[in-house]
XYZ file of C-alpha atoms in Angstrom:
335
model
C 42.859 -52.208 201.439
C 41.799 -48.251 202.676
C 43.017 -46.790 205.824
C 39.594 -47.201 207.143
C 38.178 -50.601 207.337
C 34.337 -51.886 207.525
C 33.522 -53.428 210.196
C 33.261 -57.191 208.634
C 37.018 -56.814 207.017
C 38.418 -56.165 210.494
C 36.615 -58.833 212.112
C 37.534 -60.834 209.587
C 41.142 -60.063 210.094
C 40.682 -60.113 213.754
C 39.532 -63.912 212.939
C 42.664 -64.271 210.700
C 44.945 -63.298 214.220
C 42.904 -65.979 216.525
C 43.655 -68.493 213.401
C 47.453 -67.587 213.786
C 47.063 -68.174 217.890
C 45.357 -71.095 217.658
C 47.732 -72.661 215.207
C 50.783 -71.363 217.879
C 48.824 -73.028 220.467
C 49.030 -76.650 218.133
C 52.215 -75.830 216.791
C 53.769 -75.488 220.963
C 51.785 -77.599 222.295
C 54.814 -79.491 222.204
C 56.800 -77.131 223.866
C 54.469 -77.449 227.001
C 53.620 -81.439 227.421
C 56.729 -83.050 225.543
C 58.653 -83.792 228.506
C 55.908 -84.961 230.553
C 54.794 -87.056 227.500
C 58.325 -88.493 226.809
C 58.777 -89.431 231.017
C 55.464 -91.615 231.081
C 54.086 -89.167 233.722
C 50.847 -88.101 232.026
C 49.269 -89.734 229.136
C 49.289 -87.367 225.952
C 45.337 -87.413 225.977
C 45.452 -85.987 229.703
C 48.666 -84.096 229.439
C 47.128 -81.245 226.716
C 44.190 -80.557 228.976
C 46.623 -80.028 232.096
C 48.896 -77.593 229.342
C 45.641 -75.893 227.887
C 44.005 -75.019 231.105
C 47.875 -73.454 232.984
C 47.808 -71.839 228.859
C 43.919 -70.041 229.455
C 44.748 -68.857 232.987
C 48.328 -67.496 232.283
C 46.845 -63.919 231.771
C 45.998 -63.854 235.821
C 49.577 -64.059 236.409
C 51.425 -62.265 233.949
C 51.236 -58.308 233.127
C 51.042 -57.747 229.325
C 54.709 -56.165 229.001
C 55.345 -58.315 225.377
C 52.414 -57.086 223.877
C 53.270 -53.853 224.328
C 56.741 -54.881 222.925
C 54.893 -57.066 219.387
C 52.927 -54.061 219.088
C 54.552 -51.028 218.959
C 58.268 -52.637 219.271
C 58.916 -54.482 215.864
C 58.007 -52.264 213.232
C 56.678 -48.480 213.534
C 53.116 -48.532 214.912
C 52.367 -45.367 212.423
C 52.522 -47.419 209.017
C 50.536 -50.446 210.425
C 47.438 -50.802 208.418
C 44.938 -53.821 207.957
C 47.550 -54.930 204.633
C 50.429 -54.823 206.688
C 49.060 -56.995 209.415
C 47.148 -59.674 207.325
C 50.853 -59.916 205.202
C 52.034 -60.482 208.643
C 49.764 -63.362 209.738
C 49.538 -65.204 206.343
C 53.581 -65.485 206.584
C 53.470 -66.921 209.980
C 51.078 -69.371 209.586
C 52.268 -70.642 206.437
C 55.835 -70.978 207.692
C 53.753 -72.477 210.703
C 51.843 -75.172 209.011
C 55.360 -76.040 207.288
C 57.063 -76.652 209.878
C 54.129 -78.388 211.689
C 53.836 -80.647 208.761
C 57.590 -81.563 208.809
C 57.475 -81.937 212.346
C 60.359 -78.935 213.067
C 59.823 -77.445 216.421
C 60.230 -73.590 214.742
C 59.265 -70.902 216.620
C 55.939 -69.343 216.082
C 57.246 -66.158 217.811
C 59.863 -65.617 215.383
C 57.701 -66.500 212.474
C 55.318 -63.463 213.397
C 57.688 -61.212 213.945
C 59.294 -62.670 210.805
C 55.605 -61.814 208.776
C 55.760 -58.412 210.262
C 59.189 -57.415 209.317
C 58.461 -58.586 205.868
C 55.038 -56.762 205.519
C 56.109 -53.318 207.180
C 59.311 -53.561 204.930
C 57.228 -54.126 201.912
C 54.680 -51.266 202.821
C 57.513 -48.638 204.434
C 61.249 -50.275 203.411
C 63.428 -50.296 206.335
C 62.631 -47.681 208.131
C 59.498 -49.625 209.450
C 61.562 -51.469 211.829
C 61.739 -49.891 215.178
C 65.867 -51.161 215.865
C 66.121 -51.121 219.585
C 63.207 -54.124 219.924
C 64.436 -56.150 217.139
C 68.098 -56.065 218.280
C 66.464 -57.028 222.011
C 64.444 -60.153 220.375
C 67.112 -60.626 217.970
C 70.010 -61.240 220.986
C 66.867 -63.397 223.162
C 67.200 -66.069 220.018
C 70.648 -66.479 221.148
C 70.095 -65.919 225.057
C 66.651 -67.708 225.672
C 68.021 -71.817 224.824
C 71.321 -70.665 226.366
C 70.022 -69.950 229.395
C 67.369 -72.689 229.333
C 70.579 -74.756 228.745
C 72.470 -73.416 231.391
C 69.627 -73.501 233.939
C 68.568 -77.308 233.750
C 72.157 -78.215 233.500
C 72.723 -76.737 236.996
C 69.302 -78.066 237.821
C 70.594 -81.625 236.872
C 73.754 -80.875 239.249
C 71.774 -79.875 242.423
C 69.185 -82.597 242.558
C 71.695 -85.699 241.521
C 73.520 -84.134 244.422
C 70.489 -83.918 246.330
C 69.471 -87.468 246.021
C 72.855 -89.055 246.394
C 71.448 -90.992 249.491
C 68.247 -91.836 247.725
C 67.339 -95.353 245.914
C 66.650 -94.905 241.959
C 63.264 -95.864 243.286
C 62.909 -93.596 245.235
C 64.316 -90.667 243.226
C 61.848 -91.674 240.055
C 58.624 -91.911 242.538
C 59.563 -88.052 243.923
C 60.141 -86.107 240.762
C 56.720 -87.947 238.801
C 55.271 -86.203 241.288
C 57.429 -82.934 241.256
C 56.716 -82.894 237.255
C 53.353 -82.126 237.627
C 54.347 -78.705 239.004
C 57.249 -78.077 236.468
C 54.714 -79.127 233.984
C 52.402 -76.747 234.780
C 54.819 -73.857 234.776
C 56.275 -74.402 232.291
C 52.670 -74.475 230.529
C 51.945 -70.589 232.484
C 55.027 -69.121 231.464
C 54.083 -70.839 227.412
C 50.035 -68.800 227.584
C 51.977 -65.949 229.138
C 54.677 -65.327 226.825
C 52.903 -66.845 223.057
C 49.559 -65.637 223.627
C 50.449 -61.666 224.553
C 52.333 -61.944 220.935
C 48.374 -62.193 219.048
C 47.270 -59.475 221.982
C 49.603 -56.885 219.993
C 48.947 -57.722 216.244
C 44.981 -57.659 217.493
C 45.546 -54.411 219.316
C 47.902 -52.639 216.828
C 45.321 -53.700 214.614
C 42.524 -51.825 216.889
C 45.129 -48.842 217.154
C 45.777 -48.443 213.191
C 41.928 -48.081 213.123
C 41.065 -45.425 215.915
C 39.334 -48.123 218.062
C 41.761 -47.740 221.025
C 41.853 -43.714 221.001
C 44.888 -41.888 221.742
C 46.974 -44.112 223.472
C 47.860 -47.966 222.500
C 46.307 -50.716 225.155
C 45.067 -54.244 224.823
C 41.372 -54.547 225.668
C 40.436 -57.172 228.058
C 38.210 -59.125 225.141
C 41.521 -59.339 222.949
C 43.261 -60.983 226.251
C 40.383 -63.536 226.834
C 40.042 -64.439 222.804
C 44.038 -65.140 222.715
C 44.411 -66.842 225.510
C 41.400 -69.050 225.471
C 42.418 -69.623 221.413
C 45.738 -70.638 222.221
C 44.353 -73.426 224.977
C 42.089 -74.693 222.165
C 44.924 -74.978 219.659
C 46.948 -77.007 222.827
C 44.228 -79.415 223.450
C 44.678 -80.416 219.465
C 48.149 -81.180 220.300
C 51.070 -81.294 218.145
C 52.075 -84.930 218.281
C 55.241 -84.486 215.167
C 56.856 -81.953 216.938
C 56.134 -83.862 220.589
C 57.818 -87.023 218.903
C 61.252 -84.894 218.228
C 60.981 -82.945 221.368
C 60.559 -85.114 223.966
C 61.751 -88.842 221.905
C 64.396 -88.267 219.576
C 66.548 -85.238 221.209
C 67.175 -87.367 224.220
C 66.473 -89.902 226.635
C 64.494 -88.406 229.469
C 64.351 -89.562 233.024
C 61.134 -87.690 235.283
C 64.167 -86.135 237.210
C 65.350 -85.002 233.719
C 62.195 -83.551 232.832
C 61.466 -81.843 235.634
C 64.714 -80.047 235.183
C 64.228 -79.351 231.823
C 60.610 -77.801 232.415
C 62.025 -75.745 235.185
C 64.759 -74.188 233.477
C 62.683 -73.717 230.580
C 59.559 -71.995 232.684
C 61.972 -69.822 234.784
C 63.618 -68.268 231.506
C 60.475 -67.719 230.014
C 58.666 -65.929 233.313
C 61.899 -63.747 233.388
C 61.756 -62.836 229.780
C 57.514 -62.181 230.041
C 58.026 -59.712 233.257
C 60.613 -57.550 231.154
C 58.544 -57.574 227.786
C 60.970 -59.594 225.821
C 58.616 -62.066 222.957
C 61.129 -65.131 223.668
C 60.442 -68.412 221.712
C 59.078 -70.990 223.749
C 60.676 -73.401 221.406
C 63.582 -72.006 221.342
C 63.931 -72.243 225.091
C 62.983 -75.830 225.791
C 64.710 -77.207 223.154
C 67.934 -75.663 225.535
C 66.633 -77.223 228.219
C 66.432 -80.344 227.111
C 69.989 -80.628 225.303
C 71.082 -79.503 228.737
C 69.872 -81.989 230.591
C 70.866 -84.555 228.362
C 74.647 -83.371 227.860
C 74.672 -83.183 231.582
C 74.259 -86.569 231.614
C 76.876 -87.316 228.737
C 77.482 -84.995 225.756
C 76.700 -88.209 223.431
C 73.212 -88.862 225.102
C 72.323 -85.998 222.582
C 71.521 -86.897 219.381
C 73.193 -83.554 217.782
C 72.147 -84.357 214.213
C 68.198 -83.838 215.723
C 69.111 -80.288 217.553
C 71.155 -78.846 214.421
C 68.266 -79.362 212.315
C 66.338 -77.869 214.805
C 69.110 -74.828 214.992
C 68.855 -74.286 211.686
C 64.857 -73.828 210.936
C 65.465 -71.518 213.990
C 68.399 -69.752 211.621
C 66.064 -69.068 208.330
C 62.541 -69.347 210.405
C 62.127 -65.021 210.324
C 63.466 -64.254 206.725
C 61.236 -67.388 205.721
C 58.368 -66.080 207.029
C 59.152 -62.010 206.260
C 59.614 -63.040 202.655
C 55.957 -64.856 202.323
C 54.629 -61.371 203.927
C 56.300 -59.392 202.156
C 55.063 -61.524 198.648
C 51.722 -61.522 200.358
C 51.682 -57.576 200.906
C 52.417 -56.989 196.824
C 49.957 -59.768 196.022
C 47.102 -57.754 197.911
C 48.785 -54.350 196.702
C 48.353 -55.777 192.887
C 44.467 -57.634 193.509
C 42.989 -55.841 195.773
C 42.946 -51.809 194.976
């Protein structure tokens, strides 16, 4: 592919990136409605249009730190160039539909930044990688589900505290109704975080190509497109990965899940404020292991979150070597 693209090859990859977002959208959909699934609160059928809609309007809330960070953070803004970002999106979305298929809750996150390490390394070897945001995304795999964990555990802690005096009854009526609300931040902090991630391939993509001018920014059509691509992936659902999130981790109570969604949505509205591109999966999948070992460390079936733990292990050198193979595959065809 040449430096300079026509215009229907860059809408066409342009069309490629919404594919990728819409597929992160089906692929977390999970991530945003398993709890409330699991707990009996919403039906699945009502709960994606409640996730979809806090998804769309997440950009209202949230500045657009971690696109700045996916686009000029990851891998040196200079050698991006229409090959570098299609390898990029074909290795995400096939490690995507994988894991989809197999029901794995992988991260999409970490598959794209997986697709772009592997193209800009093909293109540029490793000195394509810009160090300082990889080792910050690189330490938020490890930090994000530990402080998901650590948050709903505590969570668990206050309100069995809190509603000592109350009747089971009671407690169950109060936090169906208090879910709604974790629910739907947990859903904001999802479309704020995921969505800003297809913002920066779209607008590195812009950049590479002199649409932007001097200085790298998102246009305001590239914020609308992602977001309103991700809701439509989230009202397809996801129901594989909602069956291990929300079933066959753990048991969850509504007090449980409304713990779990508020640990989760508070991690992920810290990381989106200082830029960081956390997975979403990553960090509910803490949350809900923390509720449940809070309970008792056997109400988690560990055998489930290992498995998970470990397509979170090979998930970006899965997904950089498919772009990288990708890259040479276009190098080779297409001169």
């Amino acid at each position: 592919m040449d430096a300079a693209l026509g215009l229907p090859v860059l809408v066409g990859l342009i069309a490629v990136a919404l594919l990728f977002d819409f597929l992160n959208g089906l692929h977390d959909a999970a991530n945003s409605i398993a709890t409330i699934v699991s707990t009996r609160v919403l039906r699945p059928q009502f709960a994606v249009f409640w996730a979809a809609f806090f998804n769309f309007v997440a950009f209202m809330v949230f500045g657009l730190h971690v696109a700045q960070t996916i686009g000029t953070g990851i891998i040196d803004p200079s050698i991006v160039d229409a090959q570098v970002i299609f390898a990029a999106l074909v290795g995400a979305i096939v490690w995507n539909l994988v894991t989809w298929a197999l029901g794995i809750p992988s991260s999409s996150s970490h598959a794209l930044i997986g697709g772009l390490i592997g193209g800009g390394m093909a293109k540029a070897g490793i000195s394509a990688a810009v160090w300082s945001g990889l080792t910050k995304t690189v330490l938020a795999i490890v930090l994000s589900p530990l402080v998901g964990f650590l948050l709903a555990m505590m969570l668990v802690a206050i309100v069995s505290w809190a509603s000592v005096r109350s009747t089971p009854f009671a407690v169950d009526r109060a936090f169906r109704i208090l879910q709604f609300a974790s629910a739907s931040l947990y859903s904001l902090g999802h479309g704020g975080n995921d969505a800003q991630k297809t913002m920066g391939i779209i607008a590195v993509l812009l950049y590479s190509q002199g649409q932007l001018g001097s200085e790298f920014s998102v246009p305001f059509w590239v914020v609308l497109s992602c977001q309103a691509a991700m809701a439509l992936g989230t009202l397809m659902g996801g129901w594989r990965i909602v069956r291990t999130m929300g079933l066959r981790i753990t048991k969850l109570t509504p007090m449980q899940g409304f713990c779990a969604e508020t640990g989760g949505a508070v991690t992920l509205f810290m990381a989106t404020f200082l830029g960081v591109p956390v997975s979403t999966t990553h960090t509910i999948t803490g949350a809900i292991v923390g509720v449940g070992a809070a309970r008792r460390v056997s109400a988690v079936r560990w055998n489930v979150a290992s498995s998970i733990v470990y397509a979170w292990v090979i998930t970006i050198p899965a997904s950089a070597i498919v772009a990288a193979l990708t890259w040479w595959a276009v190098k080779i065809f297409v001169r």
